[in-house]
Every structure is written in structure tokens, then in C-alpha cells.
Amino acid sequence: MSKVLVVYHSETGNTKKMAEAVAEGVREVDGVTVEIKSVENASEKDLVEADGIILGAPTYFGQMSAKMKEFIDKSISVWQRLEGKVGAAFTTSLWEVGGNETALLSMVYAMLCHGMVIVGQIDRFGCYGACGFSSPSKEQLAAARKLGRKVAETVKKLKG
């Protein structure tokens, strides 16, 4: 059984809603389990034990939140142990032009430094991952579910 870990930071609950939708998408794929954790409760060990990792954070000034950045910075302790794992990102912001794509890239860059295989998506709510605006709409939550499903499918393909 393959495992996908969803790690999120949420201050208002909007990113948590997206994380839950991402996890729903993972659950749609047979043979893949999902664990969802807030950034405060996730550990480097959780990263190592997962086959896929999906990070989600609110967008602050076009970047991921400081709490997510702190979590990623601590992941240096497992550097080279995440190589080949599947990764993806999602974010939320107040506005549609709130810097979502650069925030997604800030998380994706960190996963690339770990040697991870990145899954993006072609969607009107983001190419580098899923984006939610203000309180995520049904369409934005559907995009988050799609991202979770794509990651789970990719994990399953790569693990054989």
C-alpha cells in the first residue's frame, strides 16, 4: 500500500478546506492511503515514511507562510531521503491575483531541491498546483481533489 502525506498550514480554515479536498482526491485511488496533518503536527519522519507529499499553505506576499517555510527548512535533516518521492503543492489567498503561483513555486522549489518528482496540473486555478481564493469555491475544491488524485495515481505508477 502506498501512502500520500498532506501537510498544510491554515490560519483561517481556508487552506484546511483545500487540504481536506486534496485528501479526498487521494482516497479516490485504490491502493493508496492518505494522512493529513497540520504543519504543527507533522515531522520529518512523516516525510520519509510517505511515498507522496503534498504541501499546502496560505499565500503571504507571494510566498508560502512562515510556518510552512520553517517546516521545509527543518526538512534539511532528511535531505537525500526524499529523492524520487512524488510532490505537489496547493495554496490559498484572499485574491485571485494574490501571488498564488509564486507561493506554489516557493514550495515546489524546496521539493525539487529534495529531488522529488513534481506533479502540476493544467487548470484555470493554477498550473503549478491548486489554488483557492478567499473561501474556496466548489470549483476550486474540485481542482484540489483533482490534484490529490493525480498525485496518488503518479505514486501508484512509480511504485509499480
JSON list of C-alpha atoms in Angstrom, two decimals:
[
{"chain": "A", "resi": 1, "resn": "MET", "atom": "CA", "xyz": [0.00, 0.00, 0.00]},
{"chain": "A", "resi": 2, "resn": "SER", "atom": "CA", "xyz": [1.36, 3.41, -0.99]},
{"chain": "A", "resi": 3, "resn": "LYS", "atom": "CA", "xyz": [0.98, 6.46, 1.24]},
{"chain": "A", "resi": 4, "resn": "VAL", "atom": "CA", "xyz": [0.50, 10.16, 0.48]},
{"chain": "A", "resi": 5, "resn": "LEU", "atom": "CA", "xyz": [1.07, 12.76, 3.19]},
{"chain": "A", "resi": 6, "resn": "VAL", "atom": "CA", "xyz": [-0.77, 16.09, 3.05]},
{"chain": "A", "resi": 7, "resn": "VAL", "atom": "CA", "xyz": [0.85, 18.77, 5.22]},
{"chain": "A", "resi": 8, "resn": "TYR", "atom": "CA", "xyz": [-0.88, 22.12, 5.49]},
{"chain": "A", "resi": 9, "resn": "HIS", "atom": "CA", "xyz": [-0.79, 25.40, 7.39]},
{"chain": "A", "resi": 10, "resn": "SER", "atom": "CA", "xyz": [-4.07, 27.26, 7.87]},
{"chain": "A", "resi": 11, "resn": "GLU", "atom": "CA", "xyz": [-4.88, 30.34, 9.91]},
{"chain": "A", "resi": 12, "resn": "THR", "atom": "CA", "xyz": [-8.46, 30.98, 8.72]},
{"chain": "A", "resi": 13, "resn": "GLY", "atom": "CA", "xyz": [-9.53, 27.45, 7.81]},
{"chain": "A", "resi": 14, "resn": "ASN", "atom": "CA", "xyz": [-9.45, 28.01, 4.04]},
{"chain": "A", "resi": 15, "resn": "THR", "atom": "CA", "xyz": [-6.20, 26.11, 3.46]},
{"chain": "A", "resi": 16, "resn": "LYS", "atom": "CA", "xyz": [-7.50, 23.32, 5.71]},
{"chain": "A", "resi": 17, "resn": "LYS", "atom": "CA", "xyz": [-10.58, 23.03, 3.46]},
{"chain": "A", "resi": 18, "resn": "MET", "atom": "CA", "xyz": [-8.29, 22.69, 0.46]},
{"chain": "A", "resi": 19, "resn": "ALA", "atom": "CA", "xyz": [-6.18, 20.08, 2.31]},
{"chain": "A", "resi": 20, "resn": "GLU", "atom": "CA", "xyz": [-9.29, 18.04, 3.04]},
{"chain": "A", "resi": 21, "resn": "ALA", "atom": "CA", "xyz": [-10.31, 18.20, -0.63]},
{"chain": "A", "resi": 22, "resn": "VAL", "atom": "CA", "xyz": [-6.80, 17.12, -1.70]},
{"chain": "A", "resi": 23, "resn": "ALA", "atom": "CA", "xyz": [-7.04, 14.16, 0.69]},
{"chain": "A", "resi": 24, "resn": "GLU", "atom": "CA", "xyz": [-10.45, 13.22, -0.78]},
{"chain": "A", "resi": 25, "resn": "GLY", "atom": "CA", "xyz": [-8.81, 13.06, -4.20]},
{"chain": "A", "resi": 26, "resn": "VAL", "atom": "CA", "xyz": [-6.08, 10.76, -2.92]},
{"chain": "A", "resi": 27, "resn": "ARG", "atom": "CA", "xyz": [-8.74, 8.45, -1.42]},
{"chain": "A", "resi": 28, "resn": "GLU", "atom": "CA", "xyz": [-10.28, 8.02, -4.90]},
{"chain": "A", "resi": 29, "resn": "VAL", "atom": "CA", "xyz": [-7.29, 5.89, -5.95]},
{"chain": "A", "resi": 30, "resn": "ASP", "atom": "CA", "xyz": [-7.27, 2.25, -4.87]},
{"chain": "A", "resi": 31, "resn": "GLY", "atom": "CA", "xyz": [-4.09, 1.05, -3.20]},
{"chain": "A", "resi": 32, "resn": "VAL", "atom": "CA", "xyz": [-3.11, 4.49, -1.87]},
{"chain": "A", "resi": 33, "resn": "THR", "atom": "CA", "xyz": [-3.75, 5.76, 1.65]},
{"chain": "A", "resi": 34, "resn": "VAL", "atom": "CA", "xyz": [-3.57, 9.36, 2.81]},
{"chain": "A", "resi": 35, "resn": "GLU", "atom": "CA", "xyz": [-2.54, 11.01, 6.05]},
{"chain": "A", "resi": 36, "resn": "ILE", "atom": "CA", "xyz": [-3.39, 14.66, 6.59]},
{"chain": "A", "resi": 37, "resn": "LYS", "atom": "CA", "xyz": [-1.51, 16.74, 9.17]},
{"chain": "A", "resi": 38, "resn": "SER", "atom": "CA", "xyz": [-1.24, 20.36, 10.11]},
{"chain": "A", "resi": 39, "resn": "VAL", "atom": "CA", "xyz": [2.28, 21.72, 9.80]},
{"chain": "A", "resi": 40, "resn": "GLU", "atom": "CA", "xyz": [2.44, 21.98, 13.58]},
{"chain": "A", "resi": 41, "resn": "ASN", "atom": "CA", "xyz": [1.86, 18.21, 13.92]},
{"chain": "A", "resi": 42, "resn": "ALA", "atom": "CA", "xyz": [3.96, 16.93, 11.01]},
{"chain": "A", "resi": 43, "resn": "SER", "atom": "CA", "xyz": [7.53, 15.71, 11.36]},
{"chain": "A", "resi": 44, "resn": "GLU", "atom": "CA", "xyz": [10.50, 14.94, 9.18]},
{"chain": "A", "resi": 45, "resn": "LYS", "atom": "CA", "xyz": [9.84, 11.24, 9.90]},
{"chain": "A", "resi": 46, "resn": "ASP", "atom": "CA", "xyz": [6.38, 11.65, 8.32]},
{"chain": "A", "resi": 47, "resn": "LEU", "atom": "CA", "xyz": [8.07, 12.93, 5.14]},
{"chain": "A", "resi": 48, "resn": "VAL", "atom": "CA", "xyz": [10.41, 9.94, 4.96]},
{"chain": "A", "resi": 49, "resn": "GLU", "atom": "CA", "xyz": [7.60, 7.43, 5.50]},
{"chain": "A", "resi": 50, "resn": "ALA", "atom": "CA", "xyz": [5.41, 8.85, 2.69]},
{"chain": "A", "resi": 51, "resn": "ASP", "atom": "CA", "xyz": [5.61, 7.95, -1.00]},
{"chain": "A", "resi": 52, "resn": "GLY", "atom": "CA", "xyz": [3.98, 11.24, -1.98]},
{"chain": "A", "resi": 53, "resn": "ILE", "atom": "CA", "xyz": [3.98, 14.61, -0.23]},
{"chain": "A", "resi": 54, "resn": "ILE", "atom": "CA", "xyz": [1.53, 17.43, -0.88]},
{"chain": "A", "resi": 55, "resn": "LEU", "atom": "CA", "xyz": [2.21, 20.75, 0.84]},
{"chain": "A", "resi": 56, "resn": "GLY", "atom": "CA", "xyz": [-0.38, 23.49, 1.31]},
{"chain": "A", "resi": 57, "resn": "ALA", "atom": "CA", "xyz": [-0.05, 26.97, 2.74]},
{"chain": "A", "resi": 58, "resn": "PRO", "atom": "CA", "xyz": [-1.67, 30.38, 2.58]},
{"chain": "A", "resi": 59, "resn": "THR", "atom": "CA", "xyz": [-0.02, 32.92, 0.32]},
{"chain": "A", "resi": 60, "resn": "TYR", "atom": "CA", "xyz": [1.67, 35.79, 2.14]},
{"chain": "A", "resi": 61, "resn": "PHE", "atom": "CA", "xyz": [3.29, 38.43, -0.07]},
{"chain": "A", "resi": 62, "resn": "GLY", "atom": "CA", "xyz": [3.62, 35.93, -2.92]},
{"chain": "A", "resi": 63, "resn": "GLN", "atom": "CA", "xyz": [5.34, 33.29, -0.79]},
{"chain": "A", "resi": 64, "resn": "MET", "atom": "CA", "xyz": [4.35, 30.37, 1.40]},
{"chain": "A", "resi": 65, "resn": "SER", "atom": "CA", "xyz": [3.61, 31.15, 5.03]},
{"chain": "A", "resi": 66, "resn": "ALA", "atom": "CA", "xyz": [6.48, 31.37, 7.52]},
{"chain": "A", "resi": 67, "resn": "LYS", "atom": "CA", "xyz": [5.25, 28.27, 9.37]},
{"chain": "A", "resi": 68, "resn": "MET", "atom": "CA", "xyz": [5.41, 26.18, 6.19]},
{"chain": "A", "resi": 69, "resn": "LYS", "atom": "CA", "xyz": [8.84, 27.64, 5.36]},
{"chain": "A", "resi": 70, "resn": "GLU", "atom": "CA", "xyz": [10.06, 26.72, 8.85]},
{"chain": "A", "resi": 71, "resn": "PHE", "atom": "CA", "xyz": [8.80, 23.14, 8.35]},
{"chain": "A", "resi": 72, "resn": "ILE", "atom": "CA", "xyz": [10.55, 22.92, 4.98]},
{"chain": "A", "resi": 73, "resn": "ASP", "atom": "CA", "xyz": [13.75, 24.36, 6.43]},
{"chain": "A", "resi": 74, "resn": "LYS", "atom": "CA", "xyz": [13.75, 21.61, 9.08]},
{"chain": "A", "resi": 75, "resn": "SER", "atom": "CA", "xyz": [13.47, 19.01, 6.32]},
{"chain": "A", "resi": 76, "resn": "ILE", "atom": "CA", "xyz": [17.19, 19.50, 5.66]},
{"chain": "A", "resi": 77, "resn": "SER", "atom": "CA", "xyz": [17.60, 16.79, 8.30]},
{"chain": "A", "resi": 78, "resn": "VAL", "atom": "CA", "xyz": [16.15, 14.27, 5.81]},
{"chain": "A", "resi": 79, "resn": "TRP", "atom": "CA", "xyz": [17.87, 15.65, 2.71]},
{"chain": "A", "resi": 80, "resn": "GLN", "atom": "CA", "xyz": [18.54, 12.94, 0.13]},
{"chain": "A", "resi": 81, "resn": "ARG", "atom": "CA", "xyz": [15.91, 10.70, 1.75]},
{"chain": "A", "resi": 82, "resn": "LEU", "atom": "CA", "xyz": [13.03, 12.28, -0.17]},
{"chain": "A", "resi": 83, "resn": "GLU", "atom": "CA", "xyz": [14.59, 11.76, -3.60]},
{"chain": "A", "resi": 84, "resn": "GLY", "atom": "CA", "xyz": [12.18, 10.19, -6.08]},
{"chain": "A", "resi": 85, "resn": "LYS", "atom": "CA", "xyz": [9.08, 10.80, -3.95]},
{"chain": "A", "resi": 86, "resn": "VAL", "atom": "CA", "xyz": [6.12, 12.47, -5.65]},
{"chain": "A", "resi": 87, "resn": "GLY", "atom": "CA", "xyz": [5.41, 16.05, -4.62]},
{"chain": "A", "resi": 88, "resn": "ALA", "atom": "CA", "xyz": [2.78, 18.71, -5.23]},
{"chain": "A", "resi": 89, "resn": "ALA", "atom": "CA", "xyz": [1.55, 21.95, -3.69]},
{"chain": "A", "resi": 90, "resn": "PHE", "atom": "CA", "xyz": [-1.60, 23.98, -3.14]},
{"chain": "A", "resi": 91, "resn": "THR", "atom": "CA", "xyz": [-2.27, 27.41, -1.72]},
{"chain": "A", "resi": 92, "resn": "THR", "atom": "CA", "xyz": [-4.95, 29.91, -0.79]},
{"chain": "A", "resi": 93, "resn": "SER", "atom": "CA", "xyz": [-5.08, 33.68, -0.83]},
{"chain": "A", "resi": 94, "resn": "LEU", "atom": "CA", "xyz": [-7.58, 36.44, -0.36]},
{"chain": "A", "resi": 95, "resn": "TRP", "atom": "CA", "xyz": [-7.49, 37.48, -4.02]},
{"chain": "A", "resi": 96, "resn": "GLU", "atom": "CA", "xyz": [-7.21, 35.65, -7.33]},
{"chain": "A", "resi": 97, "resn": "VAL", "atom": "CA", "xyz": [-4.12, 37.71, -8.10]},
{"chain": "A", "resi": 98, "resn": "GLY", "atom": "CA", "xyz": [-2.70, 37.35, -4.61]},
{"chain": "A", "resi": 99, "resn": "GLY", "atom": "CA", "xyz": [0.63, 35.79, -5.60]},
{"chain": "A", "resi": 100, "resn": "ASN", "atom": "CA", "xyz": [-0.61, 32.18, -5.59]},
{"chain": "A", "resi": 101, "resn": "GLU", "atom": "CA", "xyz": [1.61, 30.92, -8.39]},
{"chain": "A", "resi": 102, "resn": "THR", "atom": "CA", "xyz": [4.78, 32.31, -6.84]},
{"chain": "A", "resi": 103, "resn": "ALA", "atom": "CA", "xyz": [3.75, 30.82, -3.47]},
{"chain": "A", "resi": 104, "resn": "LEU", "atom": "CA", "xyz": [3.23, 27.45, -5.17]},
{"chain": "A", "resi": 105, "resn": "LEU", "atom": "CA", "xyz": [6.64, 27.73, -6.78]},
{"chain": "A", "resi": 106, "resn": "SER", "atom": "CA", "xyz": [8.26, 28.53, -3.43]},
{"chain": "A", "resi": 107, "resn": "MET", "atom": "CA", "xyz": [7.05, 25.14, -2.15]},
{"chain": "A", "resi": 108, "resn": "VAL", "atom": "CA", "xyz": [7.85, 23.35, -5.41]},
{"chain": "A", "resi": 109, "resn": "TYR", "atom": "CA", "xyz": [11.43, 24.71, -5.39]},
{"chain": "A", "resi": 110, "resn": "ALA", "atom": "CA", "xyz": [12.00, 23.12, -2.00]},
{"chain": "A", "resi": 111, "resn": "MET", "atom": "CA", "xyz": [10.67, 19.78, -3.24]},
{"chain": "A", "resi": 112, "resn": "LEU", "atom": "CA", "xyz": [12.92, 19.98, -6.30]},
{"chain": "A", "resi": 113, "resn": "CYS", "atom": "CA", "xyz": [15.92, 20.55, -4.01]},
{"chain": "A", "resi": 114, "resn": "HIS", "atom": "CA", "xyz": [14.98, 17.25, -2.36]},
{"chain": "A", "resi": 115, "resn": "GLY", "atom": "CA", "xyz": [14.99, 15.54, -5.78]},
{"chain": "A", "resi": 116, "resn": "MET", "atom": "CA", "xyz": [11.27, 14.93, -5.77]},
{"chain": "A", "resi": 117, "resn": "VAL", "atom": "CA", "xyz": [9.10, 14.28, -8.84]},
{"chain": "A", "resi": 118, "resn": "ILE", "atom": "CA", "xyz": [6.64, 17.18, -9.11]},
{"chain": "A", "resi": 119, "resn": "VAL", "atom": "CA", "xyz": [3.03, 16.90, -10.24]},
{"chain": "A", "resi": 120, "resn": "GLY", "atom": "CA", "xyz": [1.39, 20.06, -11.55]},
{"chain": "A", "resi": 121, "resn": "GLN", "atom": "CA", "xyz": [-1.97, 20.43, -13.21]},
{"chain": "A", "resi": 122, "resn": "ILE", "atom": "CA", "xyz": [-3.49, 22.24, -16.13]},
{"chain": "A", "resi": 123, "resn": "ASP", "atom": "CA", "xyz": [-6.46, 24.01, -14.69]},
{"chain": "A", "resi": 124, "resn": "ARG", "atom": "CA", "xyz": [-7.85, 27.52, -14.51]},
{"chain": "A", "resi": 125, "resn": "PHE", "atom": "CA", "xyz": [-6.98, 27.55, -10.80]},
{"chain": "A", "resi": 126, "resn": "GLY", "atom": "CA", "xyz": [-3.24, 27.05, -11.20]},
{"chain": "A", "resi": 127, "resn": "CYS", "atom": "CA", "xyz": [-0.63, 25.31, -13.32]},
{"chain": "A", "resi": 128, "resn": "TYR", "atom": "CA", "xyz": [1.87, 24.62, -10.53]},
{"chain": "A", "resi": 129, "resn": "GLY", "atom": "CA", "xyz": [-0.73, 23.23, -8.15]},
{"chain": "A", "resi": 130, "resn": "ALA", "atom": "CA", "xyz": [-4.22, 24.01, -6.88]},
{"chain": "A", "resi": 131, "resn": "CYS", "atom": "CA", "xyz": [-5.26, 27.49, -5.74]},
{"chain": "A", "resi": 132, "resn": "GLY", "atom": "CA", "xyz": [-8.17, 28.65, -3.63]},
{"chain": "A", "resi": 133, "resn": "PHE", "atom": "CA", "xyz": [-9.31, 32.23, -3.25]},
{"chain": "A", "resi": 134, "resn": "SER", "atom": "CA", "xyz": [-10.91, 33.59, -0.09]},
{"chain": "A", "resi": 135, "resn": "SER", "atom": "CA", "xyz": [-13.28, 30.78, 0.95]},
{"chain": "A", "resi": 136, "resn": "PRO", "atom": "CA", "xyz": [-12.56, 28.13, -1.71]},
{"chain": "A", "resi": 137, "resn": "SER", "atom": "CA", "xyz": [-15.41, 27.64, -4.20]},
{"chain": "A", "resi": 138, "resn": "LYS", "atom": "CA", "xyz": [-16.79, 24.27, -5.30]},
{"chain": "A", "resi": 139, "resn": "GLU", "atom": "CA", "xyz": [-14.69, 24.52, -8.47]},
{"chain": "A", "resi": 140, "resn": "GLN", "atom": "CA", "xyz": [-11.51, 25.29, -6.52]},
{"chain": "A", "resi": 141, "resn": "LEU", "atom": "CA", "xyz": [-12.15, 22.38, -4.15]},
{"chain": "A", "resi": 142, "resn": "ALA", "atom": "CA", "xyz": [-12.71, 20.15, -7.21]},
{"chain": "A", "resi": 143, "resn": "ALA", "atom": "CA", "xyz": [-9.30, 21.29, -8.53]},
{"chain": "A", "resi": 144, "resn": "ALA", "atom": "CA", "xyz": [-7.77, 20.35, -5.15]},
{"chain": "A", "resi": 145, "resn": "ARG", "atom": "CA", "xyz": [-9.38, 16.89, -5.33]},
{"chain": "A", "resi": 146, "resn": "LYS", "atom": "CA", "xyz": [-8.03, 16.52, -8.88]},
{"chain": "A", "resi": 147, "resn": "LEU", "atom": "CA", "xyz": [-4.52, 17.36, -7.64]},
{"chain": "A", "resi": 148, "resn": "GLY", "atom": "CA", "xyz": [-4.76, 14.76, -4.85]},
{"chain": "A", "resi": 149, "resn": "ARG", "atom": "CA", "xyz": [-5.97, 12.13, -7.31]},
{"chain": "A", "resi": 150, "resn": "LYS", "atom": "CA", "xyz": [-3.17, 12.94, -9.78]},
{"chain": "A", "resi": 151, "resn": "VAL", "atom": "CA", "xyz": [-0.53, 12.63, -7.07]},
{"chain": "A", "resi": 152, "resn": "ALA", "atom": "CA", "xyz": [-1.98, 9.30, -5.90]},
{"chain": "A", "resi": 153, "resn": "GLU", "atom": "CA", "xyz": [-2.09, 7.99, -9.48]},
{"chain": "A", "resi": 154, "resn": "THR", "atom": "CA", "xyz": [1.52, 9.08, -10.06]},
{"chain": "A", "resi": 155, "resn": "VAL", "atom": "CA", "xyz": [2.67, 7.43, -6.80]},
{"chain": "A", "resi": 156, "resn": "LYS", "atom": "CA", "xyz": [0.94, 4.22, -7.85]},
{"chain": "A", "resi": 157, "resn": "LYS", "atom": "CA", "xyz": [2.58, 4.30, -11.31]},
{"chain": "A", "resi": 158, "resn": "LEU", "atom": "CA", "xyz": [6.05, 4.98, -9.97]},
{"chain": "A", "resi": 159, "resn": "LYS", "atom": "CA", "xyz": [5.85, 2.37, -7.21]},
{"chain": "A", "resi": 160, "resn": "GLY", "atom": "CA", "xyz": [4.50, -0.21, -9.67]}
]
